[in-house]
PDB file of C-alpha atoms in Angstrom:
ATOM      1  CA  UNK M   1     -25.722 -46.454  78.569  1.00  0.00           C
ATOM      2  CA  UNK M   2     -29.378 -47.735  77.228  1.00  0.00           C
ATOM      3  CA  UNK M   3     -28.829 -50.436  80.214  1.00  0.00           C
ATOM      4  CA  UNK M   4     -28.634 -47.564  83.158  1.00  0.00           C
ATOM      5  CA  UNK M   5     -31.994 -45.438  82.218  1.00  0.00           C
ATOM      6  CA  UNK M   6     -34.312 -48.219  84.354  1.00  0.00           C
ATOM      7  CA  UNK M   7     -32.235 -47.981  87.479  1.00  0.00           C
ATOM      8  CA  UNK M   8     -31.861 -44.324  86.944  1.00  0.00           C
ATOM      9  CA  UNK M   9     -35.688 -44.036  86.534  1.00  0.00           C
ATOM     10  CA  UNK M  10     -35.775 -46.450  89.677  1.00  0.00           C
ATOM     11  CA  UNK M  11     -33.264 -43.958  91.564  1.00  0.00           C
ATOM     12  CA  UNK M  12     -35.190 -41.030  90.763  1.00  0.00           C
ATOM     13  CA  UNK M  13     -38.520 -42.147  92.343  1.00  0.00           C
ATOM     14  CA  UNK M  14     -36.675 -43.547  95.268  1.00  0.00           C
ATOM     15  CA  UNK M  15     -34.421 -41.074  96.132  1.00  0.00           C
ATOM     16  CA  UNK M  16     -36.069 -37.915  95.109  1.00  0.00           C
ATOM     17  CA  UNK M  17     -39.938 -38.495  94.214  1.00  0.00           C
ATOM     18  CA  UNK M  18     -40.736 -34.890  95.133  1.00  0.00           C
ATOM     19  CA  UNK M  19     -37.491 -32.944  94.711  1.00  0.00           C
ATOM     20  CA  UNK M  20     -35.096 -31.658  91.852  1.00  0.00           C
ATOM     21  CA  UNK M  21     -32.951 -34.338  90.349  1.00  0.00           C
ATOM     22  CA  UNK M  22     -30.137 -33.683  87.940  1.00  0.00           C
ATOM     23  CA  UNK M  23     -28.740 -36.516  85.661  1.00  0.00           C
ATOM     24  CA  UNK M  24     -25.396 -35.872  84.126  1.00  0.00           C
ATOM     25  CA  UNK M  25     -25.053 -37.896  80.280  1.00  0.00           C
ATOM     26  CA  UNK M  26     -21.818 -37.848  78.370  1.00  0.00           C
ATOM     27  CA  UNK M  27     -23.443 -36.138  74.939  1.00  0.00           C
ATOM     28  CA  UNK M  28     -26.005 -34.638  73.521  1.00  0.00           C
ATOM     29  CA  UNK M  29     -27.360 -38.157  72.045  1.00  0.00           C
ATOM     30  CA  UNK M  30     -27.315 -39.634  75.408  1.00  0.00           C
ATOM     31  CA  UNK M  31     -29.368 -36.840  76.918  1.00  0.00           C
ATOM     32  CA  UNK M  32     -32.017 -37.194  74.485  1.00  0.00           C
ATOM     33  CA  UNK M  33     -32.380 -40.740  74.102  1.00  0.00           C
ATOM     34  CA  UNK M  34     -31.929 -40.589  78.228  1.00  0.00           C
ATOM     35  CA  UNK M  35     -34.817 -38.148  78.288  1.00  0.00           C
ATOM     36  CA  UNK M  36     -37.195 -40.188  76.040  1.00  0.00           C
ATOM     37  CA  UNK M  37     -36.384 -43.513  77.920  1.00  0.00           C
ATOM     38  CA  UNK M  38     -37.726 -41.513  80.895  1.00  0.00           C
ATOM     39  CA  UNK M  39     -40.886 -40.229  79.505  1.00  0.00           C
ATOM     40  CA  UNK M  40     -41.563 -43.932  77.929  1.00  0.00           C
ATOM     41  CA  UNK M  41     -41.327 -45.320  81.845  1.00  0.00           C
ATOM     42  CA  UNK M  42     -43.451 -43.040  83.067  1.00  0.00           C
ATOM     43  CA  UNK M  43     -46.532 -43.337  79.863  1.00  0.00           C
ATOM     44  CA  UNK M  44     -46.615 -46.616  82.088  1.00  0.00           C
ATOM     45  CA  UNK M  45     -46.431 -45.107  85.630  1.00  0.00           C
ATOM     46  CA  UNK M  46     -49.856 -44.592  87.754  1.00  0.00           C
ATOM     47  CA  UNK M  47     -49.148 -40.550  87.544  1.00  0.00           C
ATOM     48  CA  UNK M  48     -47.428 -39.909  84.187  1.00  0.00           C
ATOM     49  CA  UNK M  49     -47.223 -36.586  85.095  1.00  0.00           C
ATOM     50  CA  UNK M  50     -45.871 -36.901  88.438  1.00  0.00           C
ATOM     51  CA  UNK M  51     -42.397 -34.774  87.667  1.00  0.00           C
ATOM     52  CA  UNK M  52     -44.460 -31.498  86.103  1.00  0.00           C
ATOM     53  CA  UNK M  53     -45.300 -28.851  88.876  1.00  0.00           C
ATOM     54  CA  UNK M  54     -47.205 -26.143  86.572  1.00  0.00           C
ATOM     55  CA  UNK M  55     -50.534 -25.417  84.455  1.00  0.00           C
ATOM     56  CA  UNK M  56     -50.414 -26.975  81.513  1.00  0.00           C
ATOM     57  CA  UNK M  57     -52.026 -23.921  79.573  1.00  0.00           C
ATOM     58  CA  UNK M  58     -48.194 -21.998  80.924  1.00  0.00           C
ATOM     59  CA  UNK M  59     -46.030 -25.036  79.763  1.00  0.00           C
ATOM     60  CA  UNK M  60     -47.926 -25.238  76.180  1.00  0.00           C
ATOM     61  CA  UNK M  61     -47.289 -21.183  75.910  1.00  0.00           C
ATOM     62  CA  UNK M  62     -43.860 -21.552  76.570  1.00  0.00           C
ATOM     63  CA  UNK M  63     -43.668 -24.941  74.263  1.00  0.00           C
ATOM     64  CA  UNK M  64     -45.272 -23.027  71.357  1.00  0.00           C
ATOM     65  CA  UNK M  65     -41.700 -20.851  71.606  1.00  0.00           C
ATOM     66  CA  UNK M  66     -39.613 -23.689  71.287  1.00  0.00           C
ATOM     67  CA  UNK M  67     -37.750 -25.519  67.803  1.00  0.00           C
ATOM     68  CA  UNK M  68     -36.532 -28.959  69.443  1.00  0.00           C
ATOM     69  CA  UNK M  69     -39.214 -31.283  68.955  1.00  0.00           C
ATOM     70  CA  UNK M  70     -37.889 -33.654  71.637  1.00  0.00           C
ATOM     71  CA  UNK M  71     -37.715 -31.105  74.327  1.00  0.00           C
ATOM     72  CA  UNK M  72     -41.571 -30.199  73.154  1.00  0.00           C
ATOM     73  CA  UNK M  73     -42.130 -33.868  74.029  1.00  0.00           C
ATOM     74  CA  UNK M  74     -40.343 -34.527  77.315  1.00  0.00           C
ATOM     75  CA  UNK M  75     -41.262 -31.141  78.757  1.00  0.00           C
ATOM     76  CA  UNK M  76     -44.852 -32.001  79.749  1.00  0.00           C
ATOM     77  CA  UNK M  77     -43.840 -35.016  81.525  1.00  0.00           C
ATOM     78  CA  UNK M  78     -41.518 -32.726  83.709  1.00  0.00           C
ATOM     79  CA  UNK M  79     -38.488 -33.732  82.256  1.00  0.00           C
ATOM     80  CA  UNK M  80     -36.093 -31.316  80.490  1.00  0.00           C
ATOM     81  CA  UNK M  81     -32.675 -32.080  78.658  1.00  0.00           C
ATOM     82  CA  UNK M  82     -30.019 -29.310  78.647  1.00  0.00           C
ATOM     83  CA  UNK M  83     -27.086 -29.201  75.973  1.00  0.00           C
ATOM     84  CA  UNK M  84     -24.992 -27.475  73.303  1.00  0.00           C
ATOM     85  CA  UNK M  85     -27.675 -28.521  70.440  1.00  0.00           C
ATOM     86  CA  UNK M  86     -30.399 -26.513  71.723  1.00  0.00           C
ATOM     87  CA  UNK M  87     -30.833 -22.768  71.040  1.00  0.00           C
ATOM     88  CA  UNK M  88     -29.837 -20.373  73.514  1.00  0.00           C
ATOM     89  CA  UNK M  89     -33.826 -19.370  74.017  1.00  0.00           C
ATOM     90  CA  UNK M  90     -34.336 -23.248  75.025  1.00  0.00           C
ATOM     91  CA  UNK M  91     -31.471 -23.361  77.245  1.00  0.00           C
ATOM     92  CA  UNK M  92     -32.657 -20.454  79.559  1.00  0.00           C
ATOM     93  CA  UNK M  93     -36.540 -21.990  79.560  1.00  0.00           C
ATOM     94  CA  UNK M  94     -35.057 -25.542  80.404  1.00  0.00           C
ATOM     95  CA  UNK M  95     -32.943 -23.946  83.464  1.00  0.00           C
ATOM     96  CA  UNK M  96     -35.881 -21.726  84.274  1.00  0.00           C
ATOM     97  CA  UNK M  97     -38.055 -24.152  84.605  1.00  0.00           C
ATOM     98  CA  UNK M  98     -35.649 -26.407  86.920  1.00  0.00           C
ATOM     99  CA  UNK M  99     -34.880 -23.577  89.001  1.00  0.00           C
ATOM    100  CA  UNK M 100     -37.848 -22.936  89.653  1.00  0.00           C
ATOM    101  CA  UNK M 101     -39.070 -26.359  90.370  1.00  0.00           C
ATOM    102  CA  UNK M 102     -42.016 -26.227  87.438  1.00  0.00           C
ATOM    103  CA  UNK M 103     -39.768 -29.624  86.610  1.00  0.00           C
ATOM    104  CA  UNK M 104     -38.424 -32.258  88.710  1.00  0.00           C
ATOM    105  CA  UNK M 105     -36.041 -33.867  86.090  1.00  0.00           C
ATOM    106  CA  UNK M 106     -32.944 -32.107  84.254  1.00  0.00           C
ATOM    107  CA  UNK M 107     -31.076 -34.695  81.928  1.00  0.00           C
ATOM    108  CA  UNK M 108     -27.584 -32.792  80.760  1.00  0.00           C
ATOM    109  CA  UNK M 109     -24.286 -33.171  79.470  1.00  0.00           C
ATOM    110  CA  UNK M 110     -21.082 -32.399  81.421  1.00  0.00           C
ATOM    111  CA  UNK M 111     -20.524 -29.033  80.864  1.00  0.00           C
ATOM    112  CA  UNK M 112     -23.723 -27.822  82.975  1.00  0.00           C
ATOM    113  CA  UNK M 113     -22.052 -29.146  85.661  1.00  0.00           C
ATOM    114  CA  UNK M 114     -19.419 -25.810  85.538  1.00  0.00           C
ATOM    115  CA  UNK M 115     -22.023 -23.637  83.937  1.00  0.00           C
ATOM    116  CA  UNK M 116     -24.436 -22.447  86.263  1.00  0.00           C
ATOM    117  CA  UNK M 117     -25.908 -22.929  89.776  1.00  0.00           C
ATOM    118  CA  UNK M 118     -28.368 -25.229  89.272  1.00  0.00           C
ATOM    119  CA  UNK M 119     -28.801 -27.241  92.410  1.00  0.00           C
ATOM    120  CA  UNK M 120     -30.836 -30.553  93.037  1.00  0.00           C
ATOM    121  CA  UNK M 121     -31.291 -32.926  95.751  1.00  0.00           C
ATOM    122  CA  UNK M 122     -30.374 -35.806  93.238  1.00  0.00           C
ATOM    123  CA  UNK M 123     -27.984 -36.296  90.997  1.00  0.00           C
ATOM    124  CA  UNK M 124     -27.004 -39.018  88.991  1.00  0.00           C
ATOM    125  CA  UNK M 125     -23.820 -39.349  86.684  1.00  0.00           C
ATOM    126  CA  UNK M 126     -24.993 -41.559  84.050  1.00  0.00           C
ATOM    127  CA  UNK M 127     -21.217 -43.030  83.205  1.00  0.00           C
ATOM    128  CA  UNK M 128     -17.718 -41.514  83.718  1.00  0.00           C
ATOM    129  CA  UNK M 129     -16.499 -41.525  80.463  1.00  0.00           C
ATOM    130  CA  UNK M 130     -17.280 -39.710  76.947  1.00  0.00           C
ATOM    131  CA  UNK M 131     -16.704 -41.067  73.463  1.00  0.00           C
ATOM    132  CA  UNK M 132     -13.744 -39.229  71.840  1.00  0.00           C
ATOM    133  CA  UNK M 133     -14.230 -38.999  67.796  1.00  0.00           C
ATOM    134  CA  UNK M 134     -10.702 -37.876  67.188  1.00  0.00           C
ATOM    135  CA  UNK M 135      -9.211 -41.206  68.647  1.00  0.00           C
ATOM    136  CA  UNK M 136     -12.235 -43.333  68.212  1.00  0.00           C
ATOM    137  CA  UNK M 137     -12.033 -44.317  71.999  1.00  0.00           C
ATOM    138  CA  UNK M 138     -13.627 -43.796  75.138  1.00  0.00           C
ATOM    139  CA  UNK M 139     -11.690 -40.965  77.762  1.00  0.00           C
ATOM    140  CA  UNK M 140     -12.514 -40.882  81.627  1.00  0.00           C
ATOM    141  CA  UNK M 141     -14.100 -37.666  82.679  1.00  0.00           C
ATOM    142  CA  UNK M 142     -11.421 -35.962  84.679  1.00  0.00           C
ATOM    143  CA  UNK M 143     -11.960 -36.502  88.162  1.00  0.00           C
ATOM    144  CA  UNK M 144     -12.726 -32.759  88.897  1.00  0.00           C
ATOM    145  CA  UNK M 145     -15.687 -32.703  86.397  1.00  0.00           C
ATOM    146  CA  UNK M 146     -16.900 -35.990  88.101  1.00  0.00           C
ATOM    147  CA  UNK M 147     -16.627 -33.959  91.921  1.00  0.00           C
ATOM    148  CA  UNK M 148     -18.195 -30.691  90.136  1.00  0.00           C
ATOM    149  CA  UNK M 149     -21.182 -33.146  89.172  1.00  0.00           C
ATOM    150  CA  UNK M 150     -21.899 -34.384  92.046  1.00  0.00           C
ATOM    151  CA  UNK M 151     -21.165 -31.279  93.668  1.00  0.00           C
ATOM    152  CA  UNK M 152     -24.674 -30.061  92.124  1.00  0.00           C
ATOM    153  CA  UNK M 153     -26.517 -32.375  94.835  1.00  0.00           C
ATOM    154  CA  UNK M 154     -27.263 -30.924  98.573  1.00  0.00           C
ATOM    155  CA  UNK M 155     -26.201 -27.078  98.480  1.00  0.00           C
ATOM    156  CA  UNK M 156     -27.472 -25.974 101.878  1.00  0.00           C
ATOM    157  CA  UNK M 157     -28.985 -22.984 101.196  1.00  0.00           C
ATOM    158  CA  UNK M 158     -31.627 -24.970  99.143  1.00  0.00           C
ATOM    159  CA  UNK M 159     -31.809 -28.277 101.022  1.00  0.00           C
ATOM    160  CA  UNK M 160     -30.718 -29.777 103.816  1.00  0.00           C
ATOM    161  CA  UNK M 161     -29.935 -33.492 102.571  1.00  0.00           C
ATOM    162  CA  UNK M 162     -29.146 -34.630  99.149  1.00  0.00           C
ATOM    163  CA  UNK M 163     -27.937 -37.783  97.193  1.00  0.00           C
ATOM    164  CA  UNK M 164     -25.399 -38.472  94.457  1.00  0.00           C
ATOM    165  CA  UNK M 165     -25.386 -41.419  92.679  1.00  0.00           C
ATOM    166  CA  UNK M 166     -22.612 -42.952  90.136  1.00  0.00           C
ATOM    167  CA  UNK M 167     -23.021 -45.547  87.825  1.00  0.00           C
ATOM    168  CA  UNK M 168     -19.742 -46.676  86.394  1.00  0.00           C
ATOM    169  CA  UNK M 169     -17.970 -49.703  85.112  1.00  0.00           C
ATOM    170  CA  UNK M 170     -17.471 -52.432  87.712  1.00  0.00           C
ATOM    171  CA  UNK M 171     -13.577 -52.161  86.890  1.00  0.00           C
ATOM    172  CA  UNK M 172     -13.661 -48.720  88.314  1.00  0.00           C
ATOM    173  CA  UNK M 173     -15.978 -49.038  91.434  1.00  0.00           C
ATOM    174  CA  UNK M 174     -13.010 -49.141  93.759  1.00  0.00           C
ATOM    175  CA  UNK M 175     -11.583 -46.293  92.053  1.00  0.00           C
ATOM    176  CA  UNK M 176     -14.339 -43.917  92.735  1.00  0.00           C
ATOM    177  CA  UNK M 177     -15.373 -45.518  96.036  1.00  0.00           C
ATOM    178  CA  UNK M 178     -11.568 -44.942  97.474  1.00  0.00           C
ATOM    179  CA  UNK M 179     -11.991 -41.241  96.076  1.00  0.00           C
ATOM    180  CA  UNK M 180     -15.130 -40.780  97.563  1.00  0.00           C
ATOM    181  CA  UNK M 181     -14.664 -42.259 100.291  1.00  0.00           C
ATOM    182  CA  UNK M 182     -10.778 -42.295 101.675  1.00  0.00           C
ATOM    183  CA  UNK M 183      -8.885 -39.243 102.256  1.00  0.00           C
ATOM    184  CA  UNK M 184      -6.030 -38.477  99.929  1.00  0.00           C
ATOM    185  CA  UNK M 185      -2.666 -37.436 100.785  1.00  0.00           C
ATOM    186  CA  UNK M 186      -1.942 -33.609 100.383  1.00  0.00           C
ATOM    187  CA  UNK M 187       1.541 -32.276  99.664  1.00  0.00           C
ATOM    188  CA  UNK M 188       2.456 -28.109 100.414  1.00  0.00           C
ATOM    189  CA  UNK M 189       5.646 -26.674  99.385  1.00  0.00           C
TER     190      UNK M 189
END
């Protein structure tokens, strides 16, 4: 997962520099090492600030409200994580904040994908699979929550183009390029 963050970082500024982009993680781990990995790139970038759209007197107001002491550090580089962990209060500011394009960056687990209608002109599924604990093994996302991800990118009524973006195994490339990409028999009864 560690190994995807640079291109991710490299998709973001080339496929969205300017617009909403939505990264999809498989936990709540991934979206906060995800999220730092992020802010480290850009301490190095030429505008390290480049994905926060607000005052920074009305970020530090709202940062003063929050407990997670990661999301008080990614915030002010525009970047915002979204998952379970995080206290219902946090949740709303992150999506808030997204919506309304005051951030450029939303890293998240899965489950925001059927949650709420958050749309961005990029999004990125970082992996299609999830570590299960109860059978110590890794499980493919279904292929529904996969579509509902990159379902987030390119609603018209906010955009009229968008990109998705899937980084997977090169043992399933085909797979998800055939989906993608090739029509699939339908059966009615």
């Amino acid at each position: 997962m560690a190994l995807m963050n640079r291109p991710a970082f490299k998709a973001i500024k080339s496929y969205s520099p300017c617009k909403p982009a939505l990264i999809f993680v498989a936990s709540r781990r991934q979206t906060r090492l995800t999220a730092m990995a992020f802010v480290s790139q850009l301490v190095t970038d030429d505008d390290p600030r480049q994905w926060l759209h607000m005052d920074m007197e009305e970020l530090e107001q709202l940062i003063t409200t929050l407990k997670d002491e990661n999301l008080k550090l990614t915030l002010p580089f525009g970047v915002g994580m979204h998952h379970a962990g995080l206290q219902q209060h946090e949740r709303s500011i992150v999506e808030r904040l997204f919506v309304e394009k005051k951030i450029q960056v939303m890293v998240a687990t899965a489950t925001l994908a059927w949650g709420i209608n958050m749309p961005a002109h990029l999004v990125i599924v970082k992996g299609t699979e999830y570590y299960d604990g109860k059978t110590h093994k890794y499980i493919d996302f279904p292929v529904t929550d996969v579509l509902q991800m990159i379902g987030r990118a390119g609603r018209p009524q906010f955009d009229d183009s968008a990109v998705a973006v899937i980084y997977v195994q090169d043992i399933k490339k085909n797979f998800y390029k055939r989906f993608l990409y090739e029509p699939f028999p339908v059966e009615s009864r």
